[in-house]
Amino acid sequence: MDLRIEHRSYPSLFRTGEAEERGISQHHLRYDPRFSAVTAGIHRDEVRRVEHPTPSWAEETWMEESLRLRAVTMVVPRIAAGGASAARLFGLPLPHRLVDDHLHLVTFDSGRKVARKGMSVRRHSREEAGYWLELPMHSPVGVFLDLSAELTRDELVVLGDSIVGGWHGPPLCSLEFLRTKIAQRKYLRQRVRVGAALSLIREDVDSPQETDLRLWAMSRGLPEPVVHPRVYCRLINRTVEPDLGYPHARLALEYDGEHHLLSKMQWASDIARDEALRHEGWEVLRVTSQMSRALLERKIRYHLERRAGGGGR
């Protein structure tokens, strides 16, 4: 998936000491909401606006967090978004308990101490950072490892699938790169959990729901479904890739999110694809968040056993 970038309007930022040269009195600086403080020493100007590159999928919370990050970089050198903040800015999925308005930062200056309201800073000796959409960010590998202390194994798999997949744009890195960089770490917290998660991360996954469905199937003792098995369909003269599947049993699993139900175009495309798969002898099971998982398990087992026993064509 391509990353669509928009240039959106943001409040301009200025240091407290620059207020006078901007013609802003101390009274207005303190009481006028136009000039509210973003962090100590940095104010925003809601009238004087600037444009910054912004992902098309970004909401107001993303824009506000990115603005706060820009503000703190004006007063604290060698600082970058890390942990949950970096994950949110990259567009990576997190469990609800990690979705808040706290700004998580990392610094690579071992002697630097930062104490600011609504922010926490983790010091790292290994400098792994770069700029993404003009924002200083901890590396995807660093974000993955920092969050390993807060996420379960399955939550780490979801995070890893999103890093090496194309949920909100191109992969942030390859699975091979992620594994190689982590293998080079001599000292690694949560090594067992990280290793278990790495063994389950797959490339080309399109959504967290697909990851959850794949992990659920394995937790029930079912074989691991293949991510996007390729099936050439003569009816439409092209190759289609269902979300998950068991090629040996010609069984496809398609997760229907909300957009599948709301978009008439998507709905029509899904119907045509399913018809083409069935024409090739595949069975298609459509899965929703409301579907009984017990019933789904019975259906999957039925089709796997049926094909294993020579049923179907």
Coordinates of C-alpha atoms in Angstrom, one line a residue:
M1 CA 0.0 0.0 0.0
D2 CA 1.3 3.5 -0.9
L3 CA 1.5 6.1 1.8
R4 CA -0.7 9.0 0.8
I5 CA 0.7 12.3 2.2
E6 CA -1.3 15.5 2.7
H7 CA 0.0 18.9 3.7
R8 CA -2.3 20.0 6.5
S9 CA -2.4 23.3 8.5
Y10 CA -1.0 23.4 12.0
P11 CA -0.5 26.2 14.5
S12 CA 3.0 27.7 14.3
L13 CA 5.3 27.2 17.3
F14 CA 7.5 29.8 19.0
R15 CA 9.6 30.1 22.0
T16 CA 8.5 32.2 25.0
G17 CA 11.4 34.5 24.5
E18 CA 10.3 35.3 21.0
A19 CA 6.9 36.7 22.1
E20 CA 8.0 40.3 22.2
E21 CA 9.4 40.3 18.7
R22 CA 6.1 38.8 17.5
G23 CA 4.3 41.7 19.1
I24 CA 2.7 39.5 21.8
S25 CA 2.3 41.0 25.2
Q26 CA 2.9 39.0 28.4
H27 CA -0.8 39.3 29.2
H28 CA -1.8 37.8 25.9
L29 CA 0.9 35.2 26.1
R30 CA -0.5 34.1 29.5
Y31 CA -4.2 34.4 29.0
D32 CA -5.1 34.4 25.3
P33 CA -6.0 30.8 24.2
R34 CA -4.5 31.7 20.8
F35 CA -1.1 31.4 22.4
S36 CA -1.5 28.4 24.7
A37 CA 1.6 26.6 25.9
V38 CA 2.4 23.3 24.2
T39 CA 5.2 22.5 26.6
A40 CA 7.3 24.6 29.0
G41 CA 9.0 27.4 26.9
I42 CA 7.0 26.7 23.7
H43 CA 3.7 28.2 22.6
R44 CA 1.4 27.7 19.7
D45 CA -0.1 30.4 17.5
E46 CA -3.6 29.3 16.3
V47 CA -3.8 32.2 13.8
R48 CA -0.3 32.0 12.2
R49 CA -0.4 28.6 10.5
V50 CA 2.1 26.4 8.9
E51 CA 1.8 23.2 6.8
H52 CA 3.4 19.9 7.6
P53 CA 3.2 16.6 5.8
T54 CA 0.6 14.3 7.3
P55 CA -0.6 10.8 6.5
S56 CA -4.1 10.8 4.9
W57 CA -5.3 8.4 7.6
A58 CA -4.2 10.7 10.5
E59 CA -6.9 12.0 12.8
E60 CA -6.8 15.0 15.1
T61 CA -5.1 13.0 17.9
W62 CA -2.3 12.2 15.5
M63 CA -1.9 15.8 14.5
E64 CA -1.8 17.0 18.2
E65 CA 0.7 14.4 19.2
S66 CA 3.0 15.3 16.3
L67 CA 2.7 19.0 17.2
R68 CA 3.7 18.2 20.8
L69 CA 6.7 16.3 19.5
R70 CA 7.8 19.2 17.3
A71 CA 7.5 21.5 20.3
V72 CA 9.7 19.4 22.6
T73 CA 12.4 19.0 19.9
M74 CA 12.7 22.8 19.9
V75 CA 13.9 22.8 23.5
V76 CA 15.4 19.3 24.0
P77 CA 18.1 18.2 21.5
R78 CA 18.6 14.6 20.4
I79 CA 15.1 13.6 21.4
A80 CA 12.8 11.4 19.4
A81 CA 9.4 9.8 19.7
G82 CA 9.6 6.3 21.1
G83 CA 7.4 3.5 22.5
A84 CA 3.7 4.0 22.3
S85 CA 4.0 7.5 20.8
A86 CA 6.2 6.3 17.9
A87 CA 3.9 3.4 17.3
R88 CA 0.9 5.8 17.1
L89 CA 2.7 8.2 14.8
F90 CA 3.8 5.3 12.6
G91 CA 0.2 4.2 12.4
L92 CA 0.9 0.9 14.2
P93 CA -1.9 -0.8 16.2
L94 CA -1.8 -0.8 20.0
P95 CA -4.1 -2.2 22.6
H96 CA -6.6 0.3 24.1
R97 CA -4.7 0.5 27.4
L98 CA -1.7 2.1 25.5
V99 CA -3.8 4.7 23.7
D100 CA -3.5 7.9 25.8
D101 CA -2.3 11.5 25.5
H102 CA 1.1 10.8 27.1
L103 CA 4.1 11.6 25.0
H104 CA 6.7 8.9 25.1
L105 CA 10.2 9.9 24.1
V106 CA 13.7 8.4 23.8
T107 CA 17.1 10.1 24.0
F108 CA 20.5 8.9 23.1
D109 CA 22.3 11.2 25.4
S110 CA 23.1 9.1 28.5
G111 CA 23.6 12.2 30.7
R112 CA 20.4 14.0 29.7
K113 CA 17.5 14.2 32.1
V114 CA 14.1 15.5 30.9
A115 CA 11.2 16.1 33.3
R116 CA 8.2 17.6 31.6
K117 CA 4.5 17.3 32.4
G118 CA 2.7 14.7 30.3
M119 CA 6.0 13.2 29.0
S120 CA 8.3 10.4 29.8
V121 CA 11.8 9.8 28.4
R122 CA 13.8 6.6 28.1
R123 CA 17.5 6.8 27.6
H124 CA 19.2 4.5 25.1
S125 CA 22.9 3.9 24.5
R126 CA 22.3 2.5 21.0
E127 CA 21.3 5.4 18.7
E128 CA 18.7 4.1 16.3
A129 CA 16.6 6.9 15.0
G130 CA 15.7 8.8 11.9
Y131 CA 13.1 11.3 10.5
W132 CA 9.7 10.2 9.2
L133 CA 7.5 12.9 7.8
E134 CA 9.9 15.4 9.3
L135 CA 9.4 13.9 12.8
P136 CA 12.3 12.4 14.8
M137 CA 11.4 8.8 15.5
H138 CA 13.0 5.8 17.2
S139 CA 13.6 3.0 14.7
P140 CA 10.8 0.4 14.2
V141 CA 13.1 -2.2 15.7
G142 CA 13.7 0.0 18.8
V143 CA 9.9 0.6 19.1
F144 CA 9.2 -3.1 18.8
L145 CA 11.8 -3.9 21.6
D146 CA 10.7 -1.1 23.9
L147 CA 7.1 -2.2 23.7
S148 CA 7.9 -5.9 24.3
A149 CA 7.9 -5.1 28.1
E150 CA 4.3 -3.9 27.9
L151 CA 2.7 -6.2 25.3
T152 CA 1.8 -9.8 25.4
R153 CA 3.2 -12.2 22.9
D154 CA 0.1 -12.0 20.6
E155 CA 0.1 -8.2 20.9
L156 CA 3.7 -8.2 19.8
V157 CA 2.9 -10.3 16.8
V158 CA 0.2 -7.8 15.8
L159 CA 2.7 -5.0 16.2
G160 CA 5.3 -6.9 14.2
D161 CA 2.9 -7.9 11.4
S162 CA 2.1 -4.2 11.0
I163 CA 5.8 -3.1 11.0
V164 CA 6.7 -5.6 8.2
G165 CA 3.2 -5.3 6.5
G166 CA 1.4 -2.6 4.6
W167 CA -1.4 -1.5 6.8
H168 CA -0.9 2.3 6.5
G169 CA 1.7 2.4 3.8
P170 CA 4.9 0.5 2.7
P171 CA 6.5 -1.8 5.3
L172 CA 8.7 0.1 7.8
C173 CA 11.3 -2.7 7.4
S174 CA 11.4 -6.3 6.2
L175 CA 10.9 -9.3 8.5
E176 CA 14.5 -10.4 7.8
F177 CA 15.8 -7.0 8.8
L178 CA 13.7 -7.1 12.0
R179 CA 15.0 -10.5 12.9
T180 CA 18.6 -9.7 12.1
K181 CA 18.8 -6.5 14.1
I182 CA 17.2 -8.2 17.1
A183 CA 19.5 -11.2 16.8
Q184 CA 22.5 -8.8 17.1
R185 CA 21.4 -7.6 20.5
K186 CA 23.6 -9.1 23.2
Y187 CA 21.4 -7.9 26.0
L188 CA 17.7 -8.2 25.4
R189 CA 14.9 -7.9 27.9
Q190 CA 11.9 -10.2 27.4
R191 CA 14.1 -12.4 25.1
V192 CA 11.7 -15.4 25.4
R193 CA 8.6 -13.3 24.6
V194 CA 10.4 -11.5 21.7
G195 CA 11.6 -14.7 20.2
A196 CA 8.2 -16.3 20.4
A197 CA 6.6 -13.3 18.7
L198 CA 9.3 -13.2 16.0
S199 CA 8.5 -16.8 15.1
L200 CA 4.9 -15.9 14.4
I201 CA 5.3 -12.6 12.5
R202 CA 4.4 -12.8 8.9
E203 CA 4.8 -10.4 6.0
D204 CA 2.0 -9.1 3.7
V205 CA -0.7 -9.1 6.4
D206 CA -3.3 -6.4 5.7
S207 CA -4.9 -5.8 9.1
P208 CA -4.8 -6.6 12.8
Q209 CA -8.0 -8.6 12.4
E210 CA -6.2 -10.9 10.0
T211 CA -3.4 -11.4 12.5
D212 CA -5.9 -12.0 15.3
L213 CA -7.8 -14.6 13.1
R214 CA -4.6 -16.4 12.3
L215 CA -3.4 -16.6 15.9
W216 CA -6.9 -17.6 17.0
A217 CA -6.9 -20.5 14.6
M218 CA -3.5 -21.7 15.9
S219 CA -4.6 -21.4 19.5
R220 CA -7.5 -23.8 18.7
G221 CA -5.1 -26.4 17.5
L222 CA -5.9 -25.7 13.8
P223 CA -3.1 -25.6 11.2
E224 CA -1.6 -22.2 10.6
P225 CA -3.4 -20.6 7.7
V226 CA -1.3 -19.2 4.9
V227 CA -1.3 -15.4 4.5
H228 CA -2.7 -14.4 1.1
P229 CA -2.4 -17.7 -0.8
R230 CA -2.3 -17.0 -4.5
V231 CA -5.1 -18.6 -6.6
Y232 CA -5.4 -18.1 -10.3
C233 CA -9.1 -17.8 -11.2
R234 CA -10.0 -18.5 -14.8
L235 CA -13.4 -17.0 -14.4
I236 CA -11.9 -13.5 -14.1
N237 CA -8.6 -14.3 -15.7
R238 CA -6.4 -13.1 -12.8
T239 CA -4.8 -14.2 -9.5
V240 CA -6.6 -13.4 -6.3
E241 CA -5.3 -13.5 -2.8
P242 CA -7.8 -14.2 0.0
D243 CA -6.9 -12.9 3.4
L244 CA -6.0 -16.4 4.8
G245 CA -6.3 -19.9 3.4
Y246 CA -5.5 -23.5 3.4
P247 CA -4.4 -24.2 -0.1
H248 CA -4.2 -28.0 0.4
A249 CA -7.9 -28.0 1.4
R250 CA -8.9 -25.2 -1.0
L251 CA -10.4 -23.3 1.9
A252 CA -10.3 -19.4 2.1
L253 CA -10.9 -17.2 5.1
E254 CA -12.0 -13.7 4.4
Y255 CA -12.3 -11.2 7.2
D256 CA -15.1 -8.6 6.6
G257 CA -14.4 -5.4 8.4
E258 CA -16.8 -2.4 8.5
H259 CA -15.6 -1.0 5.2
H260 CA -16.6 -4.3 3.4
L261 CA -20.2 -3.7 4.6
L262 CA -20.4 0.1 4.0
S263 CA -18.8 0.2 0.5
K264 CA -21.0 -1.0 -2.3
M265 CA -18.0 -1.2 -4.6
Q266 CA -16.0 -3.3 -2.1
W267 CA -19.1 -5.5 -1.5
A268 CA -19.5 -6.1 -5.3
S269 CA -15.7 -6.9 -5.6
D270 CA -15.9 -9.4 -2.7
I271 CA -18.8 -11.2 -4.4
A272 CA -17.0 -11.4 -7.7
R273 CA -13.8 -12.7 -6.1
D274 CA -15.7 -15.3 -4.0
E275 CA -17.5 -16.6 -7.1
A276 CA -14.2 -16.9 -8.9
L277 CA -12.6 -18.8 -6.1
R278 CA -15.6 -21.2 -5.9
H279 CA -15.3 -21.7 -9.6
E280 CA -11.8 -23.1 -8.9
G281 CA -13.2 -25.5 -6.2
W282 CA -12.4 -23.3 -3.2
E283 CA -14.7 -22.9 -0.3
V284 CA -14.9 -19.3 1.1
L285 CA -15.7 -18.7 4.8
R286 CA -16.5 -15.0 5.5
V287 CA -15.6 -13.9 9.0
T288 CA -16.9 -10.9 11.0
S289 CA -16.3 -9.7 14.5
Q290 CA -19.8 -10.8 15.5
M291 CA -19.4 -14.4 14.2
S292 CA -19.4 -17.2 16.7
R293 CA -15.8 -18.5 16.9
A294 CA -17.1 -21.9 18.1
L295 CA -19.1 -22.1 14.9
L296 CA -16.2 -20.9 12.8
E297 CA -14.0 -23.6 14.3
R298 CA -16.5 -26.3 13.5
K299 CA -16.8 -25.1 9.9
I300 CA -13.0 -25.0 9.4
R301 CA -12.5 -28.4 10.9
Y302 CA -15.4 -29.8 8.7
H303 CA -13.8 -28.5 5.5
L304 CA -10.3 -29.6 6.4
E305 CA -11.4 -33.1 7.3
R306 CA -13.7 -33.3 4.2
R307 CA -10.8 -32.4 1.9
A308 CA -8.4 -34.6 3.8
G309 CA -10.8 -37.5 3.3
G310 CA -11.0 -36.9 -0.4
G311 CA -14.3 -35.0 -0.4
G312 CA -15.0 -32.2 -2.9
R313 CA -13.4 -32.1 -6.3

